[in-house]
Amino acid sequence: MTEQHIPDGYAPLTEVGVREALSGLDAVRAILGADAAGAGRWRVSEVGDGNLNMVFVVAGAHGGVVVKQALPYLRLVGESWPLSLSRAHYEAMALRRHHELAPGRVPRVYHFDETLAMIVMEYLHPHIIMRRGMIAGEQYPKFVGHITDFMAATLFHTSDLCMRAADKKRLVADFCGNTDLCKITEDLIFTDPYRIAPDNRWTSPQLDDIARAFREDDDLKIAISRLKLKFMSSTEALIHGDLHTGSMMVTEDDTRVIDPEFAFAGPMGFDIGAVLANLLLNYFSQDGHEKTPGERDAYRAWVLDAVAGVWNEFRRKFMRLWEERGDGDAYPRVLFEDASGRRRLRMERERYMNRLLQDALGFCAAKMIRRILGIAHNIDLEWIADPATRAACERRALLLARNLMVNTDSYRRIESVTDAARLARDDAAD
């Protein structure tokens, strides 16, 4: 990690400290109402349950806000793992850029305090974390449309397909200092699950054999290393960097993307793959959440439909944006003005999207594996009380992920992935 710098005036917030920090912000006071005695008094509660930060909800007579503060260490581990406070700067910057490109799909930022590493943003209510809703078997009929709107808009408009080269280079420079968060990804996703690492954990002893097999699998380690190289070297677009169902807040009619503190200029397939991975992990987890066998068959079908829909809708929207707004310095229109050139460019767009699907599936596999064999797990699986049932669900996910990563070329269509997921579960049930 980089050398830690804690600015003068920084201190971890308490409920009292939040009240004091907000009291001088006119824009925030206008949202909350006066912090007066009695019924108008602001109610402050700490609600953070993530791995990194403090999160408070502040409710007043007129409305509410969320206050998020970076800590100078990884909250999941403690002070033994120092972490730069600058991640709050990158998160605020990413939220503002995403709001410009995909309005209505992220919370609005009302204020950012660099010294306190504190972001004050829109309170999303009655939204819940999507992961929790999916564990309960809730369907979100507008999710696919919303998340593909977000990904197509943010990824295309921050790519060389849309941007001028100088503007793109400035964007890369703006986010290139987010090295601590990138290092977490590089280690915890692309390295640690494939070696003996002190913070790794898995359902033991049920998965001891497959954890050992993955550590000894040279084909798998070559495949994950290729993905790590792409993550480290590709600057295709501004990516969220941690786009999973725990970073989405939803209602039946709305989807918002939160927590882009891992944002930097990286490979587009990483964001797409993260969404696909978390849907697939939820699919495999459903056996551990249903009360009677087959009770959630319809829900499993919905999840796999969402997997296919995420890629197919993203592809359609991204291609349309490229056709309509592809004025960046890559693939300049002036080179493809005649009928032959336009036809050839259409073919090239197809090739580009096919390659992007392959990237997304590799990163999808990496995200699935790290959530079962690494340090940070998903509650989709963790909340399955019976270890044997949980391990059975995890094993199916791991075997599919291994095949996706090593044999990516055999998955040319997203439907081949959903078919493989269905088969992996059906074979285990027989």
Coordinates of C-alpha atoms in Angstrom, one line a residue:
M1 CA 0.0 0.0 0.0
T2 CA 1.1 3.6 -0.5
E3 CA 2.4 5.6 2.5
Q4 CA -0.6 6.8 4.5
H5 CA -1.3 10.5 4.8
I6 CA -3.9 11.7 7.2
P7 CA -4.6 15.4 6.9
D8 CA -4.8 17.8 9.8
G9 CA -8.4 18.0 11.0
Y10 CA -9.3 14.4 10.0
A11 CA -11.0 12.2 12.6
P12 CA -13.4 9.3 12.3
L13 CA -16.9 10.6 12.6
T14 CA -19.3 9.8 15.4
E15 CA -23.0 10.6 15.5
V16 CA -22.1 13.9 17.2
G17 CA -19.4 14.6 14.7
V18 CA -21.7 14.0 11.8
R19 CA -24.2 16.5 13.2
E20 CA -21.4 19.1 13.7
A21 CA -20.0 18.5 10.2
L22 CA -23.4 19.0 8.5
S23 CA -24.6 21.9 10.6
G24 CA -22.6 24.5 8.5
L25 CA -23.7 23.2 5.1
D26 CA -26.6 25.3 3.9
A27 CA -27.5 22.9 1.0
V28 CA -27.7 20.0 3.5
R29 CA -29.7 22.0 6.0
A30 CA -32.2 22.8 3.3
I31 CA -32.7 19.1 2.7
L32 CA -32.9 18.1 6.4
G33 CA -34.6 21.1 8.0
A34 CA -33.3 22.9 11.0
D35 CA -31.5 20.8 13.6
A36 CA -33.7 22.2 16.5
A37 CA -34.7 20.7 19.7
G38 CA -37.8 18.5 19.8
A39 CA -39.4 17.0 16.7
G40 CA -37.1 18.8 14.3
R41 CA -33.9 17.2 15.8
W42 CA -31.8 15.4 13.3
R43 CA -31.6 11.6 13.8
V44 CA -28.2 10.2 13.1
S45 CA -27.6 6.4 12.9
E46 CA -24.5 4.4 11.7
V47 CA -25.6 1.8 9.2
G48 CA -22.4 0.8 7.5
D49 CA -22.0 -3.0 7.0
G50 CA -19.4 -3.0 4.2
N51 CA -15.7 -3.8 4.2
L52 CA -14.2 -0.3 4.0
N53 CA -16.1 2.7 5.4
M54 CA -18.4 4.4 7.9
V55 CA -21.9 5.1 6.7
F56 CA -24.5 7.2 8.5
V57 CA -28.1 8.0 7.7
V58 CA -29.2 11.5 8.8
A59 CA -32.9 12.1 8.9
G60 CA -34.5 15.5 9.6
A61 CA -38.0 17.0 9.5
H62 CA -37.9 17.5 5.7
G63 CA -35.8 14.7 4.4
G64 CA -32.6 12.7 4.8
V65 CA -29.0 12.3 3.5
V66 CA -26.4 9.7 3.7
V67 CA -22.9 10.5 5.0
K68 CA -20.1 8.2 4.0
Q69 CA -16.6 8.5 5.4
A70 CA -13.4 6.7 4.4
L71 CA -11.4 5.2 7.3
P72 CA -7.6 5.2 7.1
Y73 CA -7.6 1.4 7.1
L74 CA -9.6 -1.5 5.7
R75 CA -12.6 -1.8 8.0
L76 CA -13.0 -5.6 7.3
V77 CA -9.5 -6.2 8.8
G78 CA -8.7 -3.3 11.0
E79 CA -5.8 -0.9 11.5
S80 CA -3.3 -3.5 10.6
W81 CA -4.3 -2.9 6.9
P82 CA -3.8 0.9 6.3
L83 CA -5.7 2.3 3.4
S84 CA -5.5 5.8 1.7
L85 CA -8.2 8.2 2.5
S86 CA -8.0 9.5 -1.1
R87 CA -10.4 6.8 -2.2
A88 CA -13.2 9.2 -1.0
H89 CA -12.0 11.7 -3.5
Y90 CA -12.1 9.2 -6.4
E91 CA -15.6 8.0 -5.3
A92 CA -17.0 11.5 -5.2
M93 CA -15.4 12.3 -8.6
A94 CA -16.8 9.0 -10.1
L95 CA -20.3 9.6 -8.7
R96 CA -20.4 13.1 -10.3
R97 CA -19.2 11.8 -13.6
H98 CA -21.6 8.9 -13.6
H99 CA -24.5 11.3 -12.7
E100 CA -23.6 13.3 -15.8
L101 CA -23.5 10.3 -18.0
A102 CA -26.4 8.2 -16.5
P103 CA -28.6 10.6 -14.6
G104 CA -31.0 9.0 -12.2
R105 CA -28.9 5.8 -11.9
V106 CA -26.6 7.0 -9.1
P107 CA -27.3 9.0 -5.9
R108 CA -26.7 12.8 -6.2
V109 CA -23.7 14.2 -4.3
Y110 CA -24.5 17.2 -2.2
H111 CA -21.1 17.9 -0.6
F112 CA -17.6 16.5 -0.5
D113 CA -15.2 17.3 2.3
E114 CA -11.6 16.4 1.4
T115 CA -10.2 16.8 4.9
L116 CA -12.8 14.5 6.5
A117 CA -12.9 12.2 3.4
M118 CA -16.6 12.6 3.7
I119 CA -19.3 12.5 1.0
V120 CA -22.8 13.7 1.7
M121 CA -25.2 12.2 -0.8
E122 CA -28.8 11.5 -1.6
Y123 CA -30.6 9.2 0.8
L124 CA -32.3 6.4 -1.2
H125 CA -35.6 5.4 0.3
P126 CA -37.3 2.9 0.3
H127 CA -34.5 1.3 -1.6
I128 CA -32.7 -1.8 -0.3
I129 CA -29.4 -3.5 -1.2
M130 CA -30.2 -5.6 -4.2
R131 CA -28.3 -8.6 -2.8
R132 CA -30.6 -8.8 0.2
G133 CA -33.7 -8.7 -1.9
M134 CA -32.4 -11.4 -4.2
I135 CA -31.7 -13.7 -1.2
A136 CA -35.3 -13.2 -0.2
G137 CA -36.4 -14.2 -3.7
E138 CA -37.5 -10.7 -4.9
Q139 CA -37.7 -10.1 -8.6
Y140 CA -36.8 -6.7 -10.0
P141 CA -38.4 -6.4 -13.5
K142 CA -36.7 -3.2 -14.4
F143 CA -33.2 -4.1 -13.2
V144 CA -31.8 -5.3 -16.6
G145 CA -33.0 -2.2 -18.4
H146 CA -31.6 0.1 -15.7
I147 CA -28.2 -1.5 -15.2
T148 CA -27.6 -1.8 -18.9
D149 CA -28.5 1.8 -19.3
F150 CA -25.9 2.6 -16.7
M151 CA -23.1 0.4 -18.1
A152 CA -23.6 1.3 -21.7
A153 CA -23.7 5.1 -21.0
T154 CA -20.8 5.2 -18.5
L155 CA -18.5 2.8 -20.4
F156 CA -19.1 4.0 -23.9
H157 CA -18.9 7.7 -23.1
T158 CA -15.6 7.4 -21.3
S159 CA -14.0 5.2 -24.0
D160 CA -11.9 6.2 -27.0
L161 CA -14.8 5.3 -29.2
C162 CA -16.5 8.5 -27.9
M163 CA -13.8 10.7 -26.5
R164 CA -11.1 12.7 -28.1
A165 CA -7.6 11.3 -27.2
A166 CA -6.5 14.3 -25.1
D167 CA -9.8 14.2 -23.0
K168 CA -9.4 10.5 -22.5
K169 CA -5.9 10.9 -21.3
R170 CA -7.0 13.5 -18.8
L171 CA -9.6 11.1 -17.5
V172 CA -7.0 8.4 -17.1
A173 CA -4.8 10.9 -15.2
D174 CA -7.7 12.0 -13.0
F175 CA -8.1 8.5 -11.6
C176 CA -4.7 7.0 -11.9
G177 CA -3.8 7.8 -8.3
N178 CA -6.5 5.3 -7.0
T179 CA -3.7 2.8 -6.5
D180 CA -4.6 1.4 -3.1
L181 CA -8.0 0.3 -4.3
C182 CA -6.6 -1.2 -7.5
K183 CA -4.0 -3.0 -5.4
I184 CA -6.8 -4.6 -3.3
T185 CA -8.4 -5.9 -6.5
E186 CA -5.1 -7.1 -7.9
D187 CA -4.3 -9.1 -4.8
L188 CA -7.7 -10.3 -3.5
I189 CA -9.2 -11.2 -6.9
F190 CA -6.3 -12.1 -9.2
T191 CA -3.7 -13.6 -6.8
D192 CA -4.7 -14.6 -3.3
P193 CA -7.4 -17.3 -4.1
Y194 CA -4.8 -19.2 -6.1
R195 CA -2.1 -19.4 -3.3
I196 CA -1.9 -19.9 0.4
A197 CA -2.8 -16.5 1.8
P198 CA -3.4 -15.8 5.5
D199 CA -6.8 -14.1 5.0
N200 CA -8.3 -16.7 2.6
R201 CA -11.2 -18.7 3.9
W202 CA -13.7 -21.2 2.6
T203 CA -16.3 -23.7 3.8
S204 CA -14.0 -26.2 5.4
P205 CA -13.5 -29.1 5.3
Q206 CA -16.0 -29.5 2.5
L207 CA -14.1 -27.4 0.0
D208 CA -10.6 -28.2 1.1
D209 CA -10.0 -30.4 -1.9
I210 CA -11.2 -27.9 -4.6
A211 CA -9.3 -25.0 -2.9
R212 CA -6.1 -27.1 -3.1
A213 CA -6.9 -28.2 -6.7
F214 CA -7.3 -24.5 -7.7
R215 CA -3.9 -23.7 -6.1
E216 CA -2.3 -26.5 -8.1
D217 CA -4.1 -25.8 -11.4
D218 CA -1.5 -24.3 -13.8
D219 CA -4.1 -23.7 -16.6
L220 CA -6.2 -21.7 -14.2
K221 CA -3.3 -19.7 -12.8
I222 CA -2.2 -18.8 -16.3
A223 CA -5.8 -17.7 -17.2
I224 CA -6.1 -15.6 -14.1
S225 CA -2.7 -14.0 -14.7
R226 CA -3.8 -13.0 -18.2
L227 CA -6.8 -11.4 -16.7
K228 CA -4.7 -9.6 -14.1
L229 CA -2.5 -8.2 -16.8
K230 CA -5.5 -6.9 -18.7
F231 CA -6.9 -5.3 -15.5
M232 CA -3.5 -3.6 -14.8
S233 CA -2.8 -2.4 -18.3
S234 CA -6.0 -1.7 -20.1
T235 CA -7.5 1.8 -19.9
E236 CA -10.6 1.2 -22.0
A237 CA -13.1 3.3 -20.0
L238 CA -13.9 4.7 -16.6
I239 CA -15.1 1.6 -14.7
H240 CA -16.9 1.4 -11.4
G241 CA -14.5 -1.3 -10.3
D242 CA -16.8 -3.0 -7.8
L243 CA -20.1 -3.4 -9.6
H244 CA -22.0 -6.1 -7.8
T245 CA -25.5 -6.6 -6.3
G246 CA -24.2 -5.3 -3.0
S247 CA -23.4 -2.0 -4.7
M248 CA -26.9 -1.5 -6.1
M249 CA -29.9 -0.2 -4.3
V250 CA -33.3 -1.1 -5.7
T251 CA -37.0 -0.9 -5.6
E252 CA -39.4 -2.6 -8.0
D253 CA -39.2 0.5 -10.2
D254 CA -35.7 1.9 -9.6
T255 CA -32.1 0.9 -9.6
R256 CA -29.2 3.0 -8.3
V257 CA -25.5 2.2 -8.4
I258 CA -23.5 3.2 -5.3
D259 CA -20.0 2.9 -3.9
P260 CA -17.7 3.6 -6.9
E261 CA -14.6 4.1 -4.7
F262 CA -12.7 1.5 -6.8
A263 CA -13.2 3.6 -10.0
F264 CA -10.4 4.0 -12.4
A265 CA -9.7 3.7 -16.1
G266 CA -9.7 0.0 -16.7
P267 CA -11.1 -2.8 -18.9
M268 CA -14.9 -2.6 -19.6
G269 CA -15.3 -6.3 -19.2
F270 CA -14.5 -6.1 -15.5
D271 CA -17.7 -4.2 -14.7
I272 CA -19.8 -6.4 -16.9
G273 CA -18.3 -9.5 -15.5
A274 CA -18.9 -8.4 -12.0
V275 CA -22.6 -8.0 -12.6
L276 CA -22.8 -11.4 -14.3
A277 CA -20.8 -13.1 -11.5
N278 CA -23.0 -11.9 -8.7
L279 CA -26.2 -13.0 -10.5
L280 CA -24.7 -16.4 -11.1
L281 CA -23.6 -16.7 -7.5
N282 CA -27.2 -15.9 -6.4
Y283 CA -28.5 -18.5 -8.8
F284 CA -26.4 -21.2 -7.2
S285 CA -27.2 -20.0 -3.7
Q286 CA -31.0 -20.4 -4.1
D287 CA -30.9 -24.1 -3.1
G288 CA -29.8 -23.0 0.3
H289 CA -32.6 -20.5 0.7
E290 CA -35.7 -22.3 -0.4
K291 CA -37.7 -24.1 2.3
T292 CA -38.8 -27.0 0.1
P293 CA -37.0 -28.4 -3.0
G294 CA -38.1 -26.6 -6.2
E295 CA -39.8 -23.8 -4.3
R296 CA -37.6 -21.3 -6.1
D297 CA -37.5 -22.8 -9.6
A298 CA -39.3 -19.8 -11.0
Y299 CA -36.9 -17.4 -9.3
R300 CA -33.9 -19.3 -10.6
A301 CA -35.3 -19.0 -14.1
W302 CA -35.7 -15.2 -13.6
V303 CA -32.1 -14.9 -12.4
L304 CA -30.7 -16.7 -15.5
D305 CA -33.0 -14.6 -17.7
A306 CA -31.4 -11.6 -16.0
V307 CA -27.9 -12.9 -16.8
A308 CA -28.7 -13.3 -20.5
G309 CA -30.5 -9.9 -20.5
V310 CA -27.7 -8.0 -18.9
W311 CA -25.3 -9.0 -21.7
N312 CA -27.7 -8.9 -24.6
E313 CA -29.2 -5.5 -23.6
F314 CA -25.8 -4.0 -22.9
R315 CA -24.5 -5.2 -26.2
R316 CA -27.5 -3.7 -28.1
K317 CA -27.3 -0.3 -26.3
F318 CA -23.6 -0.1 -26.6
M319 CA -23.7 -0.8 -30.3
R320 CA -26.4 1.8 -30.8
L321 CA -24.3 4.4 -29.0
W322 CA -21.3 3.5 -31.1
E323 CA -23.3 3.9 -34.3
E324 CA -24.9 7.1 -33.3
R325 CA -22.2 8.8 -31.3
G326 CA -19.0 7.1 -32.2
D327 CA -17.0 10.4 -32.8
G328 CA -14.0 9.5 -30.7
D329 CA -10.5 9.3 -32.1
A330 CA -10.7 5.6 -32.3
Y331 CA -12.2 4.3 -35.6
P332 CA -12.6 7.8 -37.1
R333 CA -15.7 8.1 -39.2
V334 CA -13.8 9.7 -42.0
L335 CA -12.1 6.4 -42.8
F336 CA -15.5 4.6 -43.3
E337 CA -17.7 6.9 -45.3
D338 CA -18.4 4.8 -48.3
A339 CA -20.7 1.7 -48.4
S340 CA -17.8 -0.7 -48.2
G341 CA -16.3 1.1 -45.3
R342 CA -19.6 1.2 -43.3
R343 CA -20.1 -2.5 -43.9
R344 CA -16.6 -3.3 -42.8
L345 CA -17.0 -1.1 -39.7
R346 CA -20.2 -3.0 -38.8
M347 CA -18.3 -6.2 -38.9
E348 CA -15.5 -4.7 -36.7
R349 CA -18.1 -3.7 -34.1
E350 CA -19.4 -7.2 -34.0
R351 CA -15.8 -8.5 -33.5
Y352 CA -15.2 -5.9 -30.8
M353 CA -18.3 -6.9 -28.9
N354 CA -17.5 -10.6 -29.2
R355 CA -14.1 -9.9 -27.7
L356 CA -15.7 -7.9 -24.9
L357 CA -18.0 -10.8 -24.0
Q358 CA -14.9 -13.0 -23.7
D359 CA -13.3 -10.5 -21.4
A360 CA -16.5 -10.2 -19.3
L361 CA -16.8 -14.0 -18.9
G362 CA -13.2 -14.3 -17.7
F363 CA -13.6 -11.5 -15.2
C364 CA -17.0 -13.0 -14.2
A365 CA -15.2 -16.3 -13.3
A366 CA -12.5 -14.5 -11.3
K367 CA -15.2 -12.7 -9.3
M368 CA -17.0 -15.9 -8.6
I369 CA -13.9 -17.7 -7.4
R370 CA -12.7 -14.9 -5.1
R371 CA -16.1 -14.7 -3.3
I372 CA -15.8 -18.4 -2.3
L373 CA -12.1 -19.0 -1.8
G374 CA -10.8 -15.5 -0.9
I375 CA -11.2 -13.1 2.1
A376 CA -14.5 -11.3 1.2
H377 CA -17.5 -13.5 0.6
N378 CA -21.1 -12.9 -0.5
I379 CA -24.0 -13.2 1.9
D380 CA -25.9 -15.0 -0.9
L381 CA -23.8 -18.0 0.1
E382 CA -22.7 -17.1 3.6
W383 CA -26.2 -16.9 4.9
I384 CA -26.8 -20.6 4.0
A385 CA -26.8 -22.0 7.5
D386 CA -26.0 -25.7 6.8
P387 CA -22.3 -26.0 5.8
A388 CA -22.9 -29.1 3.6
T389 CA -25.6 -27.3 1.6
R390 CA -23.6 -24.2 1.3
A391 CA -20.5 -26.1 0.2
A392 CA -22.6 -27.9 -2.5
C393 CA -23.8 -24.6 -3.9
E394 CA -20.3 -23.2 -3.8
R395 CA -18.8 -26.2 -5.5
R396 CA -21.2 -25.9 -8.4
A397 CA -20.3 -22.2 -8.8
L398 CA -16.6 -22.9 -8.6
L399 CA -16.7 -25.6 -11.3
L400 CA -18.6 -23.4 -13.7
A401 CA -16.2 -20.5 -12.9
R402 CA -13.2 -22.7 -13.6
N403 CA -14.5 -23.7 -17.0
L404 CA -15.5 -20.2 -17.9
M405 CA -12.0 -18.9 -17.2
V406 CA -10.0 -21.7 -18.8
N407 CA -12.3 -22.5 -21.7
T408 CA -13.7 -19.0 -22.4
D409 CA -13.5 -19.5 -26.1
S410 CA -16.2 -22.2 -26.0
Y411 CA -18.7 -19.7 -24.6
R412 CA -19.6 -17.6 -27.7
R413 CA -23.1 -16.6 -26.6
I414 CA -24.3 -15.6 -23.2
E415 CA -27.0 -18.3 -23.5
S416 CA -24.3 -20.9 -23.5
V417 CA -23.3 -19.6 -20.0
T418 CA -26.9 -19.8 -18.6
D419 CA -27.2 -23.3 -20.2
A420 CA -24.0 -24.4 -18.4
A421 CA -25.2 -22.9 -15.1
R422 CA -28.5 -24.8 -15.4
L423 CA -26.7 -28.0 -16.3
A424 CA -24.2 -27.7 -13.4
R425 CA -27.1 -27.5 -11.0
D426 CA -29.2 -30.1 -12.6
D427 CA -26.4 -32.6 -12.8
A428 CA -25.6 -32.1 -9.1
A429 CA -29.3 -32.6 -8.2
D430 CA -29.5 -36.0 -10.1

